Amino acid sequence: MIRLGEIQTLEIVKKVEFGVYLADRERRMSRESEIMQKSDKKQEERTPQMPDKVLLPARQVPREAEIGGEVEVFVYRDSKDRLIATTTRPLITLGQVARLRVVQTGQVGAFLDWGLEKDLLLPFKEQKKRVKEGESCLVALYIDKSGRLCATMNVYKYLRQDSPYQKDDRVTGTVYEISDNFGAFVAVDDVFSGLIAKKELYGDVQIGGPVAARVVEVKEDGRLDLSIREKAYLQIDKDAEKILKVIDSYDGALPFTDKASPETIKREMQMSKNEFKRAVGHLLKEKKIAIEERAIRKL
């Protein structure tokens, strides 16, 4: 059958002045012997039945095209919501994830450039944050309830779990969701499924933003547990340097000590209380700071 949103090879079955009609060879040959199954009825009510033929406009038809020949096309809907074929390869196909540029925003959502004449709709309800014209966003391609191709920023179920990465590998990716309970969900390489756990989440991490991380663990299902911090013995020097810079911003005296609440330390230093205490101890050992009753002073 003709498959919406996919690249496929179809047979030329009819020539007309404005193009050629294409059909699925196997579907055409077996059409007469097909019997509609009652169990398919509910699915058909949700998704309109695909026609047996689709038009490839004349400007897209290869010069050597003849009836019975085959052509590789992508099938989508044009500006009048008619099924149409094109030999142009889109930047994303059904079930894939890709980064696309926002070309316009409107009353129903944003429109993305996916390499075809008709821009791709990203509905408001499928946006993790409001996107703006000119920026790019990570999306997946799906078919909505009315049988139209749309984009979604809810990419979780479309990400792969077969990454080549191992524990302690360095990776980069895009944050596509932030959960108060779990942490930041990351599309590693914009392809693979990863998570920065809540306890590992520090700094300015935002939806749609890039992130560099370390693989903490590869789960049995292939998903990646990530951290944006180094191992403790490597991170301590960076944390100590950061503390000195923050002390400088307070004119040489930090207005709290390592006895401050974890919330205060995380807000001011972007590190956990244990990490802060380790770095403070490191600076004390090097005699770069002194701890007073209510402050840490730089020496």
Short mmCIF file of C-alpha atoms in Angstrom, two decimals:
data_model
loop_
_atom_site.label_atom_id
_atom_site.label_comp_id
_atom_site.label_asym_id
_atom_site.label_seq_id
_atom_site.Cartn_x
_atom_site.Cartn_y
_atom_site.Cartn_z
CA MET A 1 0.00 0.00 0.00
CA ILE A 2 1.02 3.62 -0.40
CA ARG A 3 2.62 4.80 2.85
CA LEU A 4 2.18 8.39 3.99
CA GLY A 5 5.33 10.06 5.29
CA GLU A 6 7.75 7.49 3.92
CA ILE A 7 10.19 7.18 1.04
CA GLN A 8 9.04 4.29 -1.18
CA THR A 9 9.36 2.88 -4.70
CA LEU A 10 6.10 3.00 -6.66
CA GLU A 11 5.07 1.89 -10.14
CA ILE A 12 3.93 4.29 -12.89
CA VAL A 13 0.42 3.12 -13.84
CA LYS A 14 -1.00 6.09 -15.77
CA LYS A 15 0.26 9.14 -17.65
CA VAL A 16 -1.72 12.40 -17.74
CA GLU A 17 -0.95 15.92 -18.93
CA PHE A 18 -0.17 17.14 -15.40
CA GLY A 19 1.99 14.20 -14.30
CA VAL A 20 1.84 10.47 -13.69
CA TYR A 21 -0.09 8.32 -11.27
CA LEU A 22 1.83 5.90 -9.12
CA ALA A 23 0.71 2.74 -7.34
CA ASP A 24 2.25 0.08 -5.15
CA ARG A 25 3.07 -2.85 -7.45
CA GLU A 26 2.40 -5.58 -4.89
CA ARG A 27 -0.77 -3.90 -3.69
CA ARG A 28 -2.07 -3.54 -7.23
CA MET A 29 -1.39 -7.18 -8.09
CA SER A 30 -3.11 -8.52 -4.97
CA ARG A 31 -5.94 -6.00 -4.73
CA GLU A 32 -8.57 -8.27 -6.25
CA SER A 33 -7.85 -11.05 -3.75
CA GLU A 34 -7.91 -8.83 -0.66
CA ILE A 35 -10.69 -9.22 1.89
CA MET A 36 -11.46 -6.45 4.30
CA GLN A 37 -11.13 -7.59 7.92
CA LYS A 38 -13.70 -6.39 10.45
CA SER A 39 -10.92 -5.91 12.98
CA ASP A 40 -9.49 -3.12 10.80
CA LYS A 41 -12.66 -1.01 11.01
CA LYS A 42 -11.75 0.91 14.14
CA GLN A 43 -8.31 1.73 12.78
CA GLU A 44 -9.83 3.02 9.54
CA GLU A 45 -12.13 5.29 11.55
CA ARG A 46 -9.06 6.86 13.19
CA THR A 47 -6.93 7.13 10.04
CA PRO A 48 -8.45 7.78 6.60
CA GLN A 49 -7.87 4.90 4.18
CA MET A 50 -5.02 5.53 1.74
CA PRO A 51 -5.96 5.62 -1.97
CA ASP A 52 -4.58 3.09 -4.45
CA LYS A 53 -2.87 5.76 -6.57
CA VAL A 54 -1.00 9.00 -5.94
CA LEU A 55 -0.04 11.79 -8.34
CA LEU A 56 3.56 12.71 -9.12
CA PRO A 57 3.37 16.23 -10.68
CA ALA A 58 4.80 16.69 -14.19
CA ARG A 59 7.74 18.83 -13.03
CA GLN A 60 8.88 15.91 -10.84
CA VAL A 61 8.51 13.14 -13.43
CA PRO A 62 11.85 11.73 -14.71
CA ARG A 63 12.35 12.18 -18.47
CA GLU A 64 12.69 8.43 -19.07
CA ALA A 65 9.50 7.60 -17.16
CA GLU A 66 7.22 5.03 -18.81
CA ILE A 67 4.15 3.10 -17.70
CA GLY A 68 5.33 0.05 -15.81
CA GLY A 69 8.51 1.76 -14.69
CA GLU A 70 9.33 2.55 -11.09
CA VAL A 71 10.28 5.76 -9.28
CA GLU A 72 11.37 6.45 -5.70
CA VAL A 73 9.19 9.09 -4.04
CA PHE A 74 8.12 10.56 -0.73
CA VAL A 75 4.35 10.77 -0.11
CA TYR A 76 2.75 13.66 1.81
CA ARG A 77 -0.17 16.10 1.53
CA ASP A 78 -0.04 19.34 -0.44
CA SER A 79 -1.38 22.78 0.55
CA LYS A 80 -4.92 21.65 -0.41
CA ASP A 81 -4.57 18.54 1.76
CA ARG A 82 -4.38 16.24 -1.28
CA LEU A 83 -2.11 13.22 -1.28
CA ILE A 84 0.92 13.97 -3.46
CA ALA A 85 4.24 12.34 -4.33
CA THR A 86 7.61 14.05 -4.73
CA THR A 87 11.08 12.93 -5.78
CA THR A 88 12.55 15.52 -3.36
CA ARG A 89 13.90 13.95 -0.19
CA PRO A 90 12.57 15.66 2.95
CA LEU A 91 14.78 16.42 5.96
CA ILE A 92 12.68 14.05 8.10
CA THR A 93 10.48 10.99 7.46
CA LEU A 94 7.81 9.22 9.52
CA GLY A 95 9.07 8.17 12.96
CA GLN A 96 12.42 9.91 12.56
CA VAL A 97 13.89 12.69 14.70
CA ALA A 98 15.58 15.75 13.18
CA ARG A 99 16.41 19.36 13.94
CA LEU A 100 14.30 21.70 11.77
CA ARG A 101 14.19 25.49 11.41
CA VAL A 102 11.07 27.50 12.31
CA VAL A 103 10.07 29.61 9.30
CA GLN A 104 6.81 31.04 10.65
CA THR A 105 4.46 30.99 13.62
CA GLY A 106 0.68 31.25 13.41
CA GLN A 107 -2.59 30.72 15.25
CA VAL A 108 -2.37 26.92 15.26
CA GLY A 109 1.35 26.51 15.88
CA ALA A 110 4.70 26.90 14.15
CA PHE A 111 5.70 25.94 10.63
CA LEU A 112 9.01 24.19 9.98
CA ASP A 113 11.22 23.93 6.92
CA TRP A 114 11.56 20.23 6.11
CA GLY A 115 12.81 20.67 2.56
CA LEU A 116 9.45 20.49 0.76
CA GLU A 117 7.19 23.14 -0.79
CA LYS A 118 4.60 22.93 1.98
CA ASP A 119 6.03 23.68 5.44
CA LEU A 120 5.50 21.18 8.26
CA LEU A 121 3.12 22.10 11.10
CA LEU A 122 4.29 21.90 14.71
CA PRO A 123 1.02 22.35 16.67
CA PHE A 124 1.06 24.30 19.93
CA LYS A 125 0.02 21.19 21.85
CA GLU A 126 3.13 19.37 20.56
CA GLN A 127 5.56 22.09 21.69
CA LYS A 128 7.57 21.60 24.89
CA LYS A 129 8.20 25.35 24.82
CA ARG A 130 7.01 28.11 22.52
CA VAL A 131 9.33 28.26 19.53
CA LYS A 132 10.21 31.41 17.62
CA GLU A 133 10.81 32.18 13.97
CA GLY A 134 14.41 31.59 12.94
CA GLU A 135 15.32 29.13 15.69
CA SER A 136 15.69 25.39 15.24
CA CYS A 137 13.98 22.70 17.27
CA LEU A 138 14.28 18.95 17.66
CA VAL A 139 11.13 17.18 16.45
CA ALA A 140 9.76 13.83 15.32
CA LEU A 141 7.34 13.26 12.42
CA TYR A 142 4.02 11.56 13.10
CA ILE A 143 0.52 11.19 11.59
CA ASP A 144 -2.23 12.95 13.54
CA LYS A 145 -5.78 11.68 14.06
CA SER A 146 -6.97 13.36 10.85
CA GLY A 147 -4.33 11.60 8.76
CA ARG A 148 -2.00 14.59 8.34
CA LEU A 149 1.74 14.67 8.84
CA CYS A 150 2.77 16.84 11.79
CA ALA A 151 5.82 17.50 13.94
CA THR A 152 6.09 16.96 17.69
CA MET A 153 8.69 17.96 20.27
CA ASN A 154 7.64 14.93 22.33
CA VAL A 155 10.44 12.83 20.84
CA TYR A 156 10.91 10.34 23.72
CA LYS A 157 9.31 7.31 22.04
CA TYR A 158 11.06 8.01 18.73
CA LEU A 159 14.62 7.96 20.09
CA ARG A 160 16.82 4.92 19.57
CA GLN A 161 18.29 2.75 22.33
CA ASP A 162 21.17 1.19 20.40
CA SER A 163 23.86 3.81 20.90
CA PRO A 164 27.55 2.82 20.51
CA TYR A 165 28.49 4.57 23.77
CA GLN A 166 29.90 2.98 26.91
CA LYS A 167 30.39 4.07 30.53
CA ASP A 168 32.56 7.23 30.87
CA ASP A 169 32.27 8.15 27.17
CA ARG A 170 31.73 11.86 26.46
CA VAL A 171 28.61 12.72 24.50
CA THR A 172 26.68 15.75 23.29
CA GLY A 173 22.98 16.17 22.69
CA THR A 174 19.83 18.27 22.96
CA VAL A 175 17.64 18.65 26.06
CA TYR A 176 14.06 17.98 24.95
CA GLU A 177 12.26 17.79 28.32
CA ILE A 178 12.92 18.70 31.97
CA SER A 179 11.04 16.85 34.71
CA ASP A 180 10.88 17.96 38.34
CA ASN A 181 10.85 14.28 39.33
CA PHE A 182 13.39 12.71 36.99
CA GLY A 183 15.74 15.39 35.62
CA ALA A 184 16.61 16.40 32.06
CA PHE A 185 15.83 14.12 29.14
CA VAL A 186 18.46 14.31 26.42
CA ALA A 187 18.55 13.23 22.78
CA VAL A 188 22.20 12.17 22.49
CA ASP A 189 23.49 13.05 19.02
CA ASP A 190 19.82 14.02 18.46
CA VAL A 191 19.22 10.29 17.99
CA PHE A 192 19.70 8.24 21.17
CA SER A 193 17.77 8.26 24.46
CA GLY A 194 19.52 9.69 27.54
CA LEU A 195 18.70 11.13 30.97
CA ILE A 196 20.55 13.48 33.31
CA ALA A 197 19.16 12.47 36.71
CA LYS A 198 17.79 15.21 38.95
CA LYS A 199 20.70 14.83 41.42
CA GLU A 200 23.17 15.35 38.54
CA LEU A 201 21.41 18.41 37.15
CA TYR A 202 23.23 21.70 37.72
CA GLY A 203 23.82 24.88 35.79
CA ASP A 204 21.83 26.52 33.02
CA VAL A 205 20.14 23.53 31.38
CA GLN A 206 17.16 24.47 29.20
CA ILE A 207 14.74 22.72 26.86
CA GLY A 208 16.06 22.91 23.32
CA GLY A 209 19.57 23.74 24.50
CA PRO A 210 22.76 21.79 23.81
CA VAL A 211 24.46 19.81 26.54
CA ALA A 212 27.79 18.02 26.94
CA ALA A 213 27.79 15.07 29.32
CA ARG A 214 29.50 11.91 30.53
CA VAL A 215 27.89 8.47 30.31
CA VAL A 216 27.39 7.24 33.88
CA GLU A 217 25.65 3.98 32.96
CA VAL A 218 24.19 2.16 29.97
CA LYS A 219 20.86 0.67 31.06
CA GLU A 220 19.80 -2.87 30.11
CA ASP A 221 17.30 -1.41 27.63
CA GLY A 222 20.04 0.70 26.01
CA ARG A 223 19.09 4.08 27.44
CA LEU A 224 21.95 6.23 28.72
CA ASP A 225 22.27 7.68 32.21
CA LEU A 226 24.28 10.90 31.96
CA SER A 227 26.06 13.44 34.14
CA ILE A 228 27.21 16.93 33.23
CA ARG A 229 29.90 16.73 35.90
CA GLU A 230 33.21 14.90 35.94
CA LYS A 231 34.12 12.12 38.35
CA ALA A 232 34.71 13.54 41.84
CA TYR A 233 38.53 13.43 41.73
CA LEU A 234 38.52 15.29 38.39
CA GLN A 235 35.70 17.70 39.23
CA ILE A 236 37.19 18.95 42.49
CA ASP A 237 39.72 21.29 40.84
CA LYS A 238 37.01 22.84 38.63
CA ASP A 239 34.71 23.27 41.62
CA ALA A 240 37.51 24.87 43.67
CA GLU A 241 38.26 27.31 40.86
CA LYS A 242 34.56 28.17 40.61
CA ILE A 243 34.34 28.84 44.35
CA LEU A 244 37.27 31.28 44.15
CA LYS A 245 35.57 33.16 41.30
CA VAL A 246 32.31 33.40 43.25
CA ILE A 247 34.21 34.64 46.32
CA ASP A 248 35.80 37.34 44.13
CA SER A 249 32.31 38.39 42.99
CA TYR A 250 31.47 38.93 46.69
CA ASP A 251 34.55 41.16 47.18
CA GLY A 252 36.63 38.41 48.72
CA ALA A 253 34.19 36.99 51.28
CA LEU A 254 31.47 34.45 50.52
CA PRO A 255 28.48 35.20 52.82
CA PHE A 256 27.93 31.54 53.80
CA THR A 257 30.02 28.48 54.68
CA ASP A 258 29.88 24.76 53.98
CA LYS A 259 27.27 24.54 56.74
CA ALA A 260 24.73 26.38 54.56
CA SER A 261 21.62 24.55 53.36
CA PRO A 262 21.86 22.36 50.23
CA GLU A 263 19.35 24.67 48.53
CA THR A 264 21.51 27.76 49.12
CA ILE A 265 24.63 26.01 47.88
CA LYS A 266 22.92 24.69 44.76
CA ARG A 267 21.41 28.11 43.98
CA GLU A 268 24.64 30.06 44.44
CA MET A 269 27.27 27.51 43.37
CA GLN A 270 25.43 25.12 41.02
CA MET A 271 26.82 22.11 42.89
CA SER A 272 25.68 19.73 45.61
CA LYS A 273 26.56 20.28 49.28
CA ASN A 274 28.97 17.33 49.25
CA GLU A 275 30.73 18.65 46.15
CA PHE A 276 30.94 22.09 47.73
CA LYS A 277 32.42 20.69 50.95
CA ARG A 278 35.01 18.64 49.03
CA ALA A 279 36.12 21.69 47.04
CA VAL A 280 36.23 23.90 50.18
CA GLY A 281 38.37 21.28 51.93
CA HIS A 282 40.67 21.22 48.91
CA LEU A 283 41.07 25.02 49.05
CA LEU A 284 41.68 24.90 52.81
CA LYS A 285 44.42 22.33 52.31
CA GLU A 286 46.05 24.59 49.73
CA LYS A 287 45.66 27.55 52.15
CA LYS A 288 43.74 29.62 49.58
CA ILE A 289 40.76 30.33 51.87
CA ALA A 290 39.86 30.68 55.54
CA ILE A 291 36.52 29.70 57.05
CA GLU A 292 35.01 32.19 59.45
CA GLU A 293 31.83 31.84 61.49
CA ARG A 294 29.49 33.03 58.72
CA ALA A 295 31.72 33.43 55.70
CA ILE A 296 34.52 31.96 53.62
CA ARG A 297 37.27 34.46 52.96
CA LYS A 298 39.87 34.32 50.21
CA LEU A 299 43.50 34.56 51.41
#
